[in-house]
PDB file of C-alpha atoms in Angstrom:
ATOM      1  CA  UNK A   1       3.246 -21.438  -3.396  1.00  0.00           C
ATOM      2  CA  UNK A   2       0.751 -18.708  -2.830  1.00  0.00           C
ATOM      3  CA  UNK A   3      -2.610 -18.263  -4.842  1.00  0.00           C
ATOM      4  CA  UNK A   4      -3.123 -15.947  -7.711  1.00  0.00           C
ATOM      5  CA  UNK A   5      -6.077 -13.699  -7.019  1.00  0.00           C
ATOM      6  CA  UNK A   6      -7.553 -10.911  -9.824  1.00  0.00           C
ATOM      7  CA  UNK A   7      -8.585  -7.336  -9.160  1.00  0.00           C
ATOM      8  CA  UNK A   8     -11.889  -8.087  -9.740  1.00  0.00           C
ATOM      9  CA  UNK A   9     -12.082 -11.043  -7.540  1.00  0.00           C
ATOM     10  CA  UNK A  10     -15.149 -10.829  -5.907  1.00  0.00           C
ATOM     11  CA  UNK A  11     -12.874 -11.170  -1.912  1.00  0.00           C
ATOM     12  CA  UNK A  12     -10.477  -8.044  -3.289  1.00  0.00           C
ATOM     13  CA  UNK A  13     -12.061  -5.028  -2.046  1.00  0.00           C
ATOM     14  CA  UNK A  14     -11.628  -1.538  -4.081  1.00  0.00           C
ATOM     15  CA  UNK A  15     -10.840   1.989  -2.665  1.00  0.00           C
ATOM     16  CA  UNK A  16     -10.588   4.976  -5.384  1.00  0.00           C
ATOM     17  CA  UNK A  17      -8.057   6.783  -4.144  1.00  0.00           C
ATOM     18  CA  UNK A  18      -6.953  10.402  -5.628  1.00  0.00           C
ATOM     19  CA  UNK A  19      -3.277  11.010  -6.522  1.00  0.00           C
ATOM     20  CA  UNK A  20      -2.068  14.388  -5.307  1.00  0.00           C
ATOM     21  CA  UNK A  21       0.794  16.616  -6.247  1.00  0.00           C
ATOM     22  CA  UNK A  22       3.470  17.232  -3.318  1.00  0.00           C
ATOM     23  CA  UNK A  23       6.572  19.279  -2.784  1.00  0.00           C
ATOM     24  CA  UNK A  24       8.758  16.083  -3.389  1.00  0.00           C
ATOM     25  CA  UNK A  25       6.365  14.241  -5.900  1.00  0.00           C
ATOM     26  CA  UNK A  26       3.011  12.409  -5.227  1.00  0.00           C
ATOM     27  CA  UNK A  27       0.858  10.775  -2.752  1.00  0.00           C
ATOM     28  CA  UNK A  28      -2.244   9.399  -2.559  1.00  0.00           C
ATOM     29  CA  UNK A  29      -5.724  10.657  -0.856  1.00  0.00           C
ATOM     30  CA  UNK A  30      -7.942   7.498   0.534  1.00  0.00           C
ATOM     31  CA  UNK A  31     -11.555   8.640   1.447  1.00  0.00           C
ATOM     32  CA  UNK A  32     -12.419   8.817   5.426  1.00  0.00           C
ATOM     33  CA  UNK A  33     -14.911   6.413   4.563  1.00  0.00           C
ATOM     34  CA  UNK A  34     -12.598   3.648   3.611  1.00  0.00           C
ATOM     35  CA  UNK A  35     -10.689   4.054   6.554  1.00  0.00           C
ATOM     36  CA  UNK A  36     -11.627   0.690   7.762  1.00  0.00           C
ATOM     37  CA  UNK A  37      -9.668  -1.097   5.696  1.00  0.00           C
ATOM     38  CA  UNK A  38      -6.221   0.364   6.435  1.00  0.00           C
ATOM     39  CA  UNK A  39      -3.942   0.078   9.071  1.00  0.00           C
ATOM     40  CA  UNK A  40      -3.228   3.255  10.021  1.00  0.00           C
ATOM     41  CA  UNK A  41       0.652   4.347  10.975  1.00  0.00           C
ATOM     42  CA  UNK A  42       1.457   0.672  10.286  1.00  0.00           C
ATOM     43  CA  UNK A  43       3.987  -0.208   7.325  1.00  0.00           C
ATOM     44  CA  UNK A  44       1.910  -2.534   4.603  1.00  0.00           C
ATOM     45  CA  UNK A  45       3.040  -4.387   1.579  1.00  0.00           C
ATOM     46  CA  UNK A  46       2.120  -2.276  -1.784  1.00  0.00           C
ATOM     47  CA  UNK A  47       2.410  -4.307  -5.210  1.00  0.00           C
ATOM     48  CA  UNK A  48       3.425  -1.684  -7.684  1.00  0.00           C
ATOM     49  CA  UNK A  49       3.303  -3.867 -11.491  1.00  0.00           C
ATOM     50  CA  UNK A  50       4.105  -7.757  -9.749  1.00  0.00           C
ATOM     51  CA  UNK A  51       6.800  -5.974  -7.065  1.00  0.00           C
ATOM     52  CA  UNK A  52       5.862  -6.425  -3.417  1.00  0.00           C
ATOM     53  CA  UNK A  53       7.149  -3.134  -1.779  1.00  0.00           C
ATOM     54  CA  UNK A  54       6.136  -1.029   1.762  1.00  0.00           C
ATOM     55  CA  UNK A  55       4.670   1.787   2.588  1.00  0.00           C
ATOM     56  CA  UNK A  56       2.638   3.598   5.714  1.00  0.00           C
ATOM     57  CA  UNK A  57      -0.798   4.626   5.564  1.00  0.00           C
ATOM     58  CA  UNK A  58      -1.005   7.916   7.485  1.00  0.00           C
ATOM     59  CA  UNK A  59      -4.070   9.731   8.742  1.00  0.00           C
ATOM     60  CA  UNK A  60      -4.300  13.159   7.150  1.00  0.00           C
ATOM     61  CA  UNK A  61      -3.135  16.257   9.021  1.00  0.00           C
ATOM     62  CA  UNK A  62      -6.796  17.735   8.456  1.00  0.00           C
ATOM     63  CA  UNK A  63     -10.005  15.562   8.930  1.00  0.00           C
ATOM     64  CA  UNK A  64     -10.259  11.517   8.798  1.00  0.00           C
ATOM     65  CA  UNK A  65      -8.473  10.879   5.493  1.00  0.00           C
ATOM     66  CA  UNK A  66      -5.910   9.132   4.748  1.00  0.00           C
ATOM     67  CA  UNK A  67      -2.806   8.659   2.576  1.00  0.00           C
ATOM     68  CA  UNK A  68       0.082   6.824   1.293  1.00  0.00           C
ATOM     69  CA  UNK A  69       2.876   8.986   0.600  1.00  0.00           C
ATOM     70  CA  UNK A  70       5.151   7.012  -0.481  1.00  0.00           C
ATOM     71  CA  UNK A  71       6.164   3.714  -1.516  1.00  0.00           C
ATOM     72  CA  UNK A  72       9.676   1.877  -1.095  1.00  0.00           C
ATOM     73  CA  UNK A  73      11.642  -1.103  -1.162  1.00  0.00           C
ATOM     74  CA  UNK A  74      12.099  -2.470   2.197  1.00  0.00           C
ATOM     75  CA  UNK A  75      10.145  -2.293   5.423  1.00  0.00           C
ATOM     76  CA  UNK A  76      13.299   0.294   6.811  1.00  0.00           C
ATOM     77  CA  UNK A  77      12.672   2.701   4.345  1.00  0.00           C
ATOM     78  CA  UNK A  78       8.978   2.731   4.796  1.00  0.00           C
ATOM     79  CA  UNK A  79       9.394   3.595   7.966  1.00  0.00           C
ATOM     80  CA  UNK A  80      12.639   6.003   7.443  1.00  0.00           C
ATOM     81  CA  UNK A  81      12.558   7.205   4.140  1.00  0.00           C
ATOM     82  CA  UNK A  82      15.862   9.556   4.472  1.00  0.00           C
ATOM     83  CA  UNK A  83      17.417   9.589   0.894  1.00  0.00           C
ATOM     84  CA  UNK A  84      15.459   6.161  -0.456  1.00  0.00           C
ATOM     85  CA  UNK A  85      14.039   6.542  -3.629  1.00  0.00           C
ATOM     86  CA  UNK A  86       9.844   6.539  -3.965  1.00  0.00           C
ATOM     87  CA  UNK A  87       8.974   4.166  -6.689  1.00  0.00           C
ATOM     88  CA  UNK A  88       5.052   5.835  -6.059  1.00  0.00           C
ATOM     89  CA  UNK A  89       6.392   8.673  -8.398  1.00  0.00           C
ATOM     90  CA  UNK A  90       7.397   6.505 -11.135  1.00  0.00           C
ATOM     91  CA  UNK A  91       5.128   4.288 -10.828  1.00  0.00           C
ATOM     92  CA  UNK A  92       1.954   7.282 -11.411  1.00  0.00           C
ATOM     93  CA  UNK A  93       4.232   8.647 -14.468  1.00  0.00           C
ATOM     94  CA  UNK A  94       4.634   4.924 -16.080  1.00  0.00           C
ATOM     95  CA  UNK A  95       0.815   5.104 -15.846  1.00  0.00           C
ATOM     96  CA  UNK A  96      -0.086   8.302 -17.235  1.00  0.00           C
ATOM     97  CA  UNK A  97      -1.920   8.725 -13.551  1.00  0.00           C
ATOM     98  CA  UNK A  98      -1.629  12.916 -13.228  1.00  0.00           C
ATOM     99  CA  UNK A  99      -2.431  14.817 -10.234  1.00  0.00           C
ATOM    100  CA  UNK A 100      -6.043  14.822  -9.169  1.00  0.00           C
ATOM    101  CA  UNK A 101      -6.285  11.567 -11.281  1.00  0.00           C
ATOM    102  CA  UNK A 102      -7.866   8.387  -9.514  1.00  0.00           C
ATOM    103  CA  UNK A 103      -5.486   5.127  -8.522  1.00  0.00           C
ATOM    104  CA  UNK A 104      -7.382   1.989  -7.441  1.00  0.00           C
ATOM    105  CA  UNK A 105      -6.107   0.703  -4.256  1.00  0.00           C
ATOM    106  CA  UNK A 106      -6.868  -3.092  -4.293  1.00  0.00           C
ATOM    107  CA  UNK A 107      -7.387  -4.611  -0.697  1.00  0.00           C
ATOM    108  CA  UNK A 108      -5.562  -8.578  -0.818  1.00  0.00           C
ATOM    109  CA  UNK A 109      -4.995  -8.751   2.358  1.00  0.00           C
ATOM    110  CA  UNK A 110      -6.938  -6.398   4.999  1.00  0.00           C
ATOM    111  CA  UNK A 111      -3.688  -4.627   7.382  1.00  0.00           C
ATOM    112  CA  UNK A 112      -1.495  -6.773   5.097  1.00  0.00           C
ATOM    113  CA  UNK A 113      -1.170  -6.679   1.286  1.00  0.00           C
ATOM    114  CA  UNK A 114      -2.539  -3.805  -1.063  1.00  0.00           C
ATOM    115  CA  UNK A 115      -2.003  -3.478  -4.761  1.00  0.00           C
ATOM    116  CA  UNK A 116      -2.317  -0.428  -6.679  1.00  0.00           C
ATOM    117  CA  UNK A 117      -3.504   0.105 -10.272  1.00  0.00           C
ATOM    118  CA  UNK A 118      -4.840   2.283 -13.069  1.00  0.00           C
ATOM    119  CA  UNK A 119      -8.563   2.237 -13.709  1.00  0.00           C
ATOM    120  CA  UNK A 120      -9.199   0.336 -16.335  1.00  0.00           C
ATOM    121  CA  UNK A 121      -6.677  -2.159 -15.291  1.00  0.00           C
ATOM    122  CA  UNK A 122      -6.811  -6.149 -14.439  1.00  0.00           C
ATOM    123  CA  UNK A 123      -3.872  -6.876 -12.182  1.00  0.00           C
ATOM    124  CA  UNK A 124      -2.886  -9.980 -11.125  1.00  0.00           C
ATOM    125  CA  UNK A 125      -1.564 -10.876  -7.048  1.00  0.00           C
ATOM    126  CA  UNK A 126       0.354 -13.327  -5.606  1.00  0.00           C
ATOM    127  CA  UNK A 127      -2.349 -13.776  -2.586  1.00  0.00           C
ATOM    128  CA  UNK A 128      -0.104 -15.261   0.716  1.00  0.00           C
ATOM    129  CA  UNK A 129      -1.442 -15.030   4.113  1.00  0.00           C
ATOM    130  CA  UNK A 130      -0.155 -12.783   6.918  1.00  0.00           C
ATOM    131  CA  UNK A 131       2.495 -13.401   9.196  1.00  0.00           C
ATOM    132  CA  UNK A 132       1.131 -14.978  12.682  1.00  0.00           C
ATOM    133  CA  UNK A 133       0.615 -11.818  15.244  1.00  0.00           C
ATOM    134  CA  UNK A 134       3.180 -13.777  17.914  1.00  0.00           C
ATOM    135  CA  UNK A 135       5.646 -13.955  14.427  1.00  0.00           C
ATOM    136  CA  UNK A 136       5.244  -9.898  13.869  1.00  0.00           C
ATOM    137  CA  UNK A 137       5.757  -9.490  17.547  1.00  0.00           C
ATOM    138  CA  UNK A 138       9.498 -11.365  17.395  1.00  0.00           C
ATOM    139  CA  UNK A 139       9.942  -9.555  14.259  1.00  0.00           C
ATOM    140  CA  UNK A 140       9.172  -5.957  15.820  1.00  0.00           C
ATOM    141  CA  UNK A 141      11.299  -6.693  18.915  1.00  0.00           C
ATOM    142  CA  UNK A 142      13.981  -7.675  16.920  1.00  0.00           C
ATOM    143  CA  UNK A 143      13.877  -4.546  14.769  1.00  0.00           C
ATOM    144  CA  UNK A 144      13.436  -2.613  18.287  1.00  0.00           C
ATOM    145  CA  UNK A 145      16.887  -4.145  19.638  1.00  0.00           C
TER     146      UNK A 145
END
């Protein structure tokens, strides 16, 4: 059974992030400096209120930001979004979170498991340890084939 951890655990690192306005709804700005602790082009886990969902975390087009610009339901979708719904917009209008607003990107797991929330907020995470790298490789190549 994995461990619950709190936002404010002293191991869960914070990032501010800044919710922006898109043609097709929202996505959200992450600070060059906090690159570091993203993956970048890699789909992630992304707990949205106790759901563990995906998403990418995409260098800007411009400068060394980077964003999330959308969050889904499986790993697929993540990675081809064509038609699958983006619980990220819902998720900043169930939160009153409006564009140019701030969204706290929790850091669980570093390349692994994020969690986003309101400021303000306590969240609660199931805390669970990646996948062995020689376990992601078999599951890549079988996604590949």
């Amino acid at each position: 059974m994995a461990d619950r951890i709190s936002s404010d655990h002293p191991s869960v690192q914070t990032v501010r992030s800044t919710c922006t306005e898109t043609a097709t709804g929202v996505r959200l700005e992450v600070p060059a400096d906090e690159r570091d602790a993203f993956p970048t082009d890699e789909v992630v886990r992304i707990v949205l209120d106790g759901d563990e969902l995906f998403g990418r975390v995409e260098r800007a087009l411009t400068g060394d930001d980077l964003s999330i610009p959308a969050i889904y339901e499986t790993p697929d979708q993540a990675r081809d979004p064509s038609g699958a719904p983006d619980r990220l917009v819902d998720w900043a209008d169930d939160h009153g979170v409006a564009a140019g607003g701030s969204v706290l990107v929790d850091v669980i797991e570093p390349e692994f498991l994020y969690g986003l929330r309101a400021p303000g907020e306590t969240v609660y995470y199931d805390a669970h340890e990646p996948p062995s790298d020689s376990l992601t490789d078999i599951a890549k190549d079988l996604e590949e084939q």
